[in-house]
Coordinates of C-alpha atoms in Angstrom, one line a residue:
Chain B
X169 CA -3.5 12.3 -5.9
X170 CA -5.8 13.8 -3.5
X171 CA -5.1 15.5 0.3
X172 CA -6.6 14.7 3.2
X173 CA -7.7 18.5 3.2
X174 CA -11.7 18.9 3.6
X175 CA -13.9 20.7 1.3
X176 CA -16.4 21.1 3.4
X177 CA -16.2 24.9 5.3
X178 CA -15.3 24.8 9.3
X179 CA -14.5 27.9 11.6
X180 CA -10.5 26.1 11.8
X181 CA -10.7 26.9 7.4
X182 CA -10.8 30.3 8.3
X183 CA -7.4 30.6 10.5
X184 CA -4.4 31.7 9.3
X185 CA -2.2 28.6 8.2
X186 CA 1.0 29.9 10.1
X187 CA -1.2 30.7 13.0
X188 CA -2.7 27.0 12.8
X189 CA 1.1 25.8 12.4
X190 CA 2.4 27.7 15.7
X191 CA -0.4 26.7 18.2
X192 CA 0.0 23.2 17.0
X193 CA 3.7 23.0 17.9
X194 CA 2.9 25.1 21.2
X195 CA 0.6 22.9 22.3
X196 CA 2.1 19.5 21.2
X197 CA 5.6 20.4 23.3
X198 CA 3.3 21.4 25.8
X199 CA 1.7 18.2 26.2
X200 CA 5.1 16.4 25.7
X201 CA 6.2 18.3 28.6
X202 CA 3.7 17.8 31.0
X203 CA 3.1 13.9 32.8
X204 CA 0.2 14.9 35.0
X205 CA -2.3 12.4 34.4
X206 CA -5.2 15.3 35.3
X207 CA -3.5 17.7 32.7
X208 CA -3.4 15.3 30.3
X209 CA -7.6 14.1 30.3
X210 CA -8.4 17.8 30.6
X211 CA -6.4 18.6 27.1
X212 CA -7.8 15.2 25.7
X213 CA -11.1 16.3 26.8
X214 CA -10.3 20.2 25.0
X215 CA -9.0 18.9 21.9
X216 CA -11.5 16.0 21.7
X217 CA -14.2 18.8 21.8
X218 CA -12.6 20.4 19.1
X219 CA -12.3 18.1 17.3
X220 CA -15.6 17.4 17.1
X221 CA -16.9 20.9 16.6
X222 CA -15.3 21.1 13.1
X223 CA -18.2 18.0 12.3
X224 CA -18.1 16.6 8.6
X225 CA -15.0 18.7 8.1
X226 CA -13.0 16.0 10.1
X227 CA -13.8 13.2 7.7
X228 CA -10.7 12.8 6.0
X229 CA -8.7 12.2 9.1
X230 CA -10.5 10.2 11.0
X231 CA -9.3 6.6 10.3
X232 CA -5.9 8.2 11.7
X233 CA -7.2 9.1 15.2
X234 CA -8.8 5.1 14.9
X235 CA -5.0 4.1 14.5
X236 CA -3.7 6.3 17.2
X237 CA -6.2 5.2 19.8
X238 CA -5.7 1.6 19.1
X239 CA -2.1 2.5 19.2
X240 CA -2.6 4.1 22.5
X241 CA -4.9 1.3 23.6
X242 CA -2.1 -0.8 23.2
X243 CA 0.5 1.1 24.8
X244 CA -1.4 2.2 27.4
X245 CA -2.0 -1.8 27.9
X246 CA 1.6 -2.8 28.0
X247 CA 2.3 -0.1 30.7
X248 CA -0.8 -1.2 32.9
X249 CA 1.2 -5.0 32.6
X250 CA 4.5 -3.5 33.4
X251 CA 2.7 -2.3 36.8
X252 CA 2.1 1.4 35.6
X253 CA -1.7 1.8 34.5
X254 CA -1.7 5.4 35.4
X255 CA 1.2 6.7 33.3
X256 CA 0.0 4.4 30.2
X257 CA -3.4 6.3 30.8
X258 CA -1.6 9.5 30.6
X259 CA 0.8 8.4 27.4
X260 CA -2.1 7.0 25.4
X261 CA -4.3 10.5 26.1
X262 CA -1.1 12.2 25.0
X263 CA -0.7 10.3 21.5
X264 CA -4.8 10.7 20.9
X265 CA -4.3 14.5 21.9
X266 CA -1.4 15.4 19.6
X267 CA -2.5 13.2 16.8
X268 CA -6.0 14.7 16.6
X269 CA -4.4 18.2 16.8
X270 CA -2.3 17.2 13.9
X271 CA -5.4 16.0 12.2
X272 CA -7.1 19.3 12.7
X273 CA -4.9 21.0 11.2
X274 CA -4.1 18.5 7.9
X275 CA -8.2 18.7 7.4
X276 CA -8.8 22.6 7.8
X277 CA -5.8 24.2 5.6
X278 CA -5.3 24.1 2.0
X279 CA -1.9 22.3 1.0
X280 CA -0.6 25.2 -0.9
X281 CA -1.1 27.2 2.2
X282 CA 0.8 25.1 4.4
X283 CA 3.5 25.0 1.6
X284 CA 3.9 28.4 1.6
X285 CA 4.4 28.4 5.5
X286 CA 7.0 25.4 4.7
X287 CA 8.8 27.6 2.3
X288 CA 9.3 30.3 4.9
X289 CA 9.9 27.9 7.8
X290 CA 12.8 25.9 5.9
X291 CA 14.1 29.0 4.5
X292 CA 17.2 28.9 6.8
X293 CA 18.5 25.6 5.5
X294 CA 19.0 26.6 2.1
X295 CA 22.2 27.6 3.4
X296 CA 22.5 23.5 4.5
X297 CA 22.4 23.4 0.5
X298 CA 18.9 21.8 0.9
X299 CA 16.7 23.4 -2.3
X300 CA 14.1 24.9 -0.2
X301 CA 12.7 27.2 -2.8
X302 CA 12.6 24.6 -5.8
X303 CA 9.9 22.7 -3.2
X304 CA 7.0 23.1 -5.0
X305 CA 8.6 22.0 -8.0
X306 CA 10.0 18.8 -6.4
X307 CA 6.8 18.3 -5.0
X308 CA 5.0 18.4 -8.3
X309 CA 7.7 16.1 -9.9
X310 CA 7.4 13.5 -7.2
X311 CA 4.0 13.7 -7.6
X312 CA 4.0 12.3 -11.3
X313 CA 6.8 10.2 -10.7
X314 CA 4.9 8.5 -8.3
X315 CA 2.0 7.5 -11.3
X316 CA 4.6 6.9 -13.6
X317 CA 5.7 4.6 -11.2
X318 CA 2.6 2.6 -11.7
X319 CA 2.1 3.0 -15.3
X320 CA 5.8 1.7 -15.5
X321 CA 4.7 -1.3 -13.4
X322 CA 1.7 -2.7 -15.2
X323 CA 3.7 -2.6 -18.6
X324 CA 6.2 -4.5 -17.3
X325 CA 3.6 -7.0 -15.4
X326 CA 1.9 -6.8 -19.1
X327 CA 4.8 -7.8 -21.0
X328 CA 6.1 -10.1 -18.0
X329 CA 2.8 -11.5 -18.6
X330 CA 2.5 -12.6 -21.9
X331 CA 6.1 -13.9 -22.3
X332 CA 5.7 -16.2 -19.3
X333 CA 2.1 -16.8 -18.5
X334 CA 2.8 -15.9 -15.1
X335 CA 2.6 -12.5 -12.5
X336 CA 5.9 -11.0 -12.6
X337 CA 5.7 -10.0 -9.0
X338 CA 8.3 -9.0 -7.2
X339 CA 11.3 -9.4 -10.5
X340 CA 10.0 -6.9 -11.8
X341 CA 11.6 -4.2 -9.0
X342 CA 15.0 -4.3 -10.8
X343 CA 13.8 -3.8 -14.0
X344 CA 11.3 -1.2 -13.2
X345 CA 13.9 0.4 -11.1
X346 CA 16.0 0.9 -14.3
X347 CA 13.3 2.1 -16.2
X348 CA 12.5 4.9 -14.0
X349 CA 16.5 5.9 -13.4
X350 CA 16.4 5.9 -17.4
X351 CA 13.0 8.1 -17.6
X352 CA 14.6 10.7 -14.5
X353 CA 17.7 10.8 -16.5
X354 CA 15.7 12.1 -19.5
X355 CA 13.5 14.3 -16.9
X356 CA 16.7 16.0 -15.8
X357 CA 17.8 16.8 -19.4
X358 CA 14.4 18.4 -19.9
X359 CA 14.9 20.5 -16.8
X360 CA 18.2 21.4 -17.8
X361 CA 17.0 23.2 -21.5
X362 CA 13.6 24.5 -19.9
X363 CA 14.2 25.6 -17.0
X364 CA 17.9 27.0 -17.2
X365 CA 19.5 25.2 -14.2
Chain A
X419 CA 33.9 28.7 -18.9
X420 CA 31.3 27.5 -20.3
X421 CA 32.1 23.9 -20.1
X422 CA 32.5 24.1 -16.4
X423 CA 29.5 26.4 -16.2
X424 CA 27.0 23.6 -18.4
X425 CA 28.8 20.5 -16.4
X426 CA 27.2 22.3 -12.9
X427 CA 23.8 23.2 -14.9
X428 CA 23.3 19.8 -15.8
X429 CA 24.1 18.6 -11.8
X430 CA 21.7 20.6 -10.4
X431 CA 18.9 19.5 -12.7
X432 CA 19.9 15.5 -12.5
X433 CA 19.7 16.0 -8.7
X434 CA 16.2 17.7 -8.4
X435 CA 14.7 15.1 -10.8
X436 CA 16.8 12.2 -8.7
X437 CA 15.5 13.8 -5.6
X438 CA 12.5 13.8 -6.7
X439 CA 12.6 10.5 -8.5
X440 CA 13.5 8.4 -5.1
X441 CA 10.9 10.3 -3.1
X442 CA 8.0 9.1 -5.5
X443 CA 9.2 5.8 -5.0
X444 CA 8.7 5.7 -1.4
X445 CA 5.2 7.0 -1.6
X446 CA 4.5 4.1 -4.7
X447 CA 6.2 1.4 -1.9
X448 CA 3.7 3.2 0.3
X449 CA 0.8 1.7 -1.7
X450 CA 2.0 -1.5 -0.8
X451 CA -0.5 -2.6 1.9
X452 CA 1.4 -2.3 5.7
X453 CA 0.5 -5.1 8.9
X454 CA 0.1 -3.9 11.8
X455 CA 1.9 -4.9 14.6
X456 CA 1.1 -3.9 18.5
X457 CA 2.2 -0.8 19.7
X458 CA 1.0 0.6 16.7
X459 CA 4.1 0.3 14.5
X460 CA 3.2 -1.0 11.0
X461 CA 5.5 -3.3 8.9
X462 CA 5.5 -1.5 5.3
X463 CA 8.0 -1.3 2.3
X464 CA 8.6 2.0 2.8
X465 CA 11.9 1.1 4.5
X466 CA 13.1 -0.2 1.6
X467 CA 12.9 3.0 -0.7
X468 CA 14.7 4.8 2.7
X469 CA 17.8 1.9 2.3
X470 CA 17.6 1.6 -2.1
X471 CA 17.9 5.7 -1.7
X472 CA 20.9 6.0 0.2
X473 CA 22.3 3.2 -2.0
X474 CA 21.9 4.6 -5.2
X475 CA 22.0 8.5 -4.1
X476 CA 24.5 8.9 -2.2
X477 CA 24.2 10.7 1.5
X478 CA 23.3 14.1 0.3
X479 CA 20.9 13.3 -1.9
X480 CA 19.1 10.7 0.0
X481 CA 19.1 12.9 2.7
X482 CA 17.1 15.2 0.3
X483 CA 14.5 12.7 -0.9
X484 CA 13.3 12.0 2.3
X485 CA 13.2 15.4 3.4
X486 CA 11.6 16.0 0.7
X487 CA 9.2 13.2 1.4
X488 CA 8.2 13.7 4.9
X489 CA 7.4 17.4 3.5
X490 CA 4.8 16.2 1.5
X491 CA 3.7 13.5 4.4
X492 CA 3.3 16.9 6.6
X493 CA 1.4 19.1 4.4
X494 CA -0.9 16.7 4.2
X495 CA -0.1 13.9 1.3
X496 CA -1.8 10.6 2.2
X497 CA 1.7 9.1 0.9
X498 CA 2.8 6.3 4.1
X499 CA 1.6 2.6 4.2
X500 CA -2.3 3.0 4.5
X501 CA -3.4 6.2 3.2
X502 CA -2.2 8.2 5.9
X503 CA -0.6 11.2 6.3
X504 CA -0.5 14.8 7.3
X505 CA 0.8 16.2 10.9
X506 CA -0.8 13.6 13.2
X507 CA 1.2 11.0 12.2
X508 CA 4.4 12.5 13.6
X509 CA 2.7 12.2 16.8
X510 CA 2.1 8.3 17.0
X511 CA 4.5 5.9 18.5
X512 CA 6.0 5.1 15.1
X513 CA 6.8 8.8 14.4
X514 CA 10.9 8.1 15.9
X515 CA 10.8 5.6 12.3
X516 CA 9.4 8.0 10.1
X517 CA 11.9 10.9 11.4
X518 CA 14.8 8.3 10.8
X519 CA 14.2 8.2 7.4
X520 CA 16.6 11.4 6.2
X521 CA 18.7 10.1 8.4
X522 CA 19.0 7.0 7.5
X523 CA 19.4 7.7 3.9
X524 CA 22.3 9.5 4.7
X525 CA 23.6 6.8 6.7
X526 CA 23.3 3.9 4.3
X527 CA 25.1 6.5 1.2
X528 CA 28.2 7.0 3.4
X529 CA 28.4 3.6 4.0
X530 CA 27.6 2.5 0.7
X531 CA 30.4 5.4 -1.2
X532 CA 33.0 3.8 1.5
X533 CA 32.7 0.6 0.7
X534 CA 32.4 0.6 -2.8
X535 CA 35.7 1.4 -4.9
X536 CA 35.9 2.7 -8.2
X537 CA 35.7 -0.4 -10.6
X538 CA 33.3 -2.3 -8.1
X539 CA 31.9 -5.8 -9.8
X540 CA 28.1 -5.8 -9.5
X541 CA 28.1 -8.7 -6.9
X542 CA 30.8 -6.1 -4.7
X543 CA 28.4 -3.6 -5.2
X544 CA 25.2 -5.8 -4.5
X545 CA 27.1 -7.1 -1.0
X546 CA 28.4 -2.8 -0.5
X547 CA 24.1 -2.3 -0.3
X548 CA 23.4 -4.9 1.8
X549 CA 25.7 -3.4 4.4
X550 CA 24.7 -0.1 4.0
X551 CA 20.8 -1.1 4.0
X552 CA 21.7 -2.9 7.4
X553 CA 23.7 0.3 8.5
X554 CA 21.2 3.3 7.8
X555 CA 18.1 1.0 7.3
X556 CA 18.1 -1.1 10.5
X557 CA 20.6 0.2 12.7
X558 CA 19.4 3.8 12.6
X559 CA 15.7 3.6 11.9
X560 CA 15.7 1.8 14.9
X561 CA 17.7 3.5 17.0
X562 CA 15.4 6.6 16.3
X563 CA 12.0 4.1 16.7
X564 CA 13.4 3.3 20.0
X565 CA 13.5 7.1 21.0
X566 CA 10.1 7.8 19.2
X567 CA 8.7 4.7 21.3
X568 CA 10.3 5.8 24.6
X569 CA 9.4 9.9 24.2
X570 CA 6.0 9.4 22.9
X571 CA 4.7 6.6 24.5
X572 CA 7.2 6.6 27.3
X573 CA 7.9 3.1 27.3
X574 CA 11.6 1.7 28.7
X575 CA 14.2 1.0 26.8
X576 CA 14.1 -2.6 26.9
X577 CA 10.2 -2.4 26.2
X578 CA 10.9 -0.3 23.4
X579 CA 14.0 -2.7 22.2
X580 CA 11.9 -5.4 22.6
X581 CA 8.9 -4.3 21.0
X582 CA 11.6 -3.0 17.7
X583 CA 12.8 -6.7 17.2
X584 CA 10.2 -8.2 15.6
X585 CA 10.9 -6.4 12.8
X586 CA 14.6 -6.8 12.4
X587 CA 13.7 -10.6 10.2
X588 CA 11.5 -8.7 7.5
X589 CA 14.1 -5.4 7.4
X590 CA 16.9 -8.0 6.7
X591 CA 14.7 -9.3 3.7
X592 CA 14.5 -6.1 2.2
X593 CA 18.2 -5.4 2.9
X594 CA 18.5 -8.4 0.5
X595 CA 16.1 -6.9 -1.9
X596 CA 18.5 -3.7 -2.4
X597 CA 21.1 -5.7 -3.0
X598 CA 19.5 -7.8 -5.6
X599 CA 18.2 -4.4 -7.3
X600 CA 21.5 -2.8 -6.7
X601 CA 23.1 -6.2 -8.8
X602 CA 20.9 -5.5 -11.3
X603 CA 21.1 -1.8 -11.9
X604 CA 24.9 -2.0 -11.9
X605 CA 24.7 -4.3 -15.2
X606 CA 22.3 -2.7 -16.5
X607 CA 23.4 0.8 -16.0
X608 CA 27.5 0.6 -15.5
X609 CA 27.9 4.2 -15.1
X610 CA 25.8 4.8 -11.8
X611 CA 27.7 6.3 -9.4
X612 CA 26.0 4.3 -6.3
X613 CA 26.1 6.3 -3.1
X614 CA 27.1 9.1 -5.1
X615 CA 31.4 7.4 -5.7
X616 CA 33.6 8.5 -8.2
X617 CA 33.8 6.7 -11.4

């Protein structure tokens, strides 16, 4: 499964992830913070400019700003019916703002990079009993589980199939669902001997 | 001690792979193609992998998989409804949903181990997940959409209530849907322990 990181080199690649991480939250609480319509379209205009200076390197991301500003269009709409077209002008800049910041940093920093600042960050809730430092393990498990999930499905479809003469469709959740508790069990057993847990 | 010391070994490795196990299955319900409604809040499945979770998990664990989710959603795994994925999308007006999720999952497991006793029959058990689906899958995903909708896109409360109803019809359908794959699991696999109860 691929990331919506970009291959293609941009000054943002060379930031430090954590740095990347930090001014993103700064500057999205920031913009939470703040209503003032002129604030707003001067950071829109900022981060727009951004944006567009990291060129092909924004690629991957850019059928998400599409959704947030036909998201914001559409907010921004119902508060201009409500009687309030200045403050859905300033909430739709904000979601446009704060998603393409998001963006930025999803297309210019390598997913281990950011899940080694993710490790660090969630560090404290290991205490919570939450098992921050196996995270790269669950990630990679999820990961396969996620094709199995599909290889699983068509042999069931398959089989449905050719009993029936018809798509299986939706019965096969149940039984597909079973399958995969069944292959997780075994998964867990694995872990268990190889792993030492 | 080393009965009790193998009994917790094998614990901690059944919950990483179950963990791990209920957070693929969101992003595989995520593959499932999402409509889009106005204000930019899309219908997907995803909700029912948050409410099947908590059902079969239990609180903690559920809790867990979506965490353990939304982490991979952040660093930058296309993984929702539509390919998308990474930091932005906490930042749209559907991001109070997508935060609801651990949540949630948490909700519908406490529900779910309170309601169903030890020797539950499968239709008891089917009619426990509905309840908890409607508990930690409606109740607070959309109490935390509301939020999302009114902080982010600073819309009233009634706008935001309003604009969260149209999807209540479609979450009760898949609340139904757990229950019939909750039926299903608990006659085909008798020793479950759904939302994580004693057996």
């Amino acid at each position: 499964m691929g990331t919506l990181y970009s291959e293609i080199p941009s000054w943002m690649h060379r930031l430090p992830a954590g740095l990347k991480l930090f001014l993103l939250a700064l500057s999205s609480v920031l913009l939470l913070a703040l209503s003032d319509l002129r604030i707003q379209a001067l950071a829109f205009a900022a981060i727009a400019l951004l944006y567009a200076s990291l060129g092909a390197a924004s690629r991957p991301t850019r059928r998400l700003v599409v959704v947030a500003v036909i998201a914001s269009a559409l907010v921004g709409g119902l508060h201009a019916a409500t009687g309030q077209p200045w403050l859905g002008l300033a909430s739709g800049l904000r979601l446009v703002s704060t998603t393409m910041l998001g963006a930025m940093l999803t297309a210019t920093t390598r997913f281990g990079d950011l899940l080694g600042v993710a490790e660090w960050l969630l560090s404290p809730l290991a205490r919570l009993g939450l098992p921050v430092e196996r995270l790269a393990l669950q990630l990679g498990l999820m990961l396969r589980f996620a094709e199995q999930f599909f290889v699983q499905w068509q042999r069931l479809a398959d089989a449905y199939r050719v009993r029936t003469g018809r798509s299986g469709g939706w019965r096969l959740l149940a039984p597909l669902t079973i399958h995969m508790l069944i292959t997780a069990r075994k998964v867990a057993d694995a872990l268990a001997i190889r792993l030492k847990l | 001690m080393p009965m009790t010391s193998e009994h917790h070994t094998e614990t901690r490795a059944q919950r990483i792979a179950m963990v791990a196990l209920f957070a693929a299955l969101l992003a595989a319900f995520g593959m499932i193609p999402k409509i889009d409604l106005p204000l930019g809040v899309p219908i997907t499945a995803q909700t029912t992998g948050v409410m099947l979770a908590g059902c079969m998990l239990g609180a903690r664990m559920g809790f867990q998989a979506m965490v353990l989710f939304l982490a991979a959603v952040a660093l930058g795994l296309p993984l929702l409804s539509g390919g998308r994925g990474g930091m932005g999308v906490f930042f749209l007006p559907s991001a109070g949903y997508l935060i609801a999720y651990p949540m949630a999952a948490a909700v519908a497991g406490m529900v779910m181990r309170a309601l169903a006793g030890k020797h539950s029959s499968p239709a008891r058990l089917a009619a426990c997940a509905f309840a908890a689906s409607v508990a930690g899958g409606i109740v607070v995903v959309h109490a935390f959409g509301v939020l999302g909708l009114m902080l982010l896109a600073k819309l009233s409360f009634v706008q935001a209530a309003v604009g969260t109803l149209v999807f209540v019809p479609g979450d009760l359908v898949k609340c139904a849907l757990v229950a019939l794959i909750v039926h299903t699991v608990a006659r085909g696999l008798p020793d479950w322990r759904f939302g994580g109860r004693r057996l």
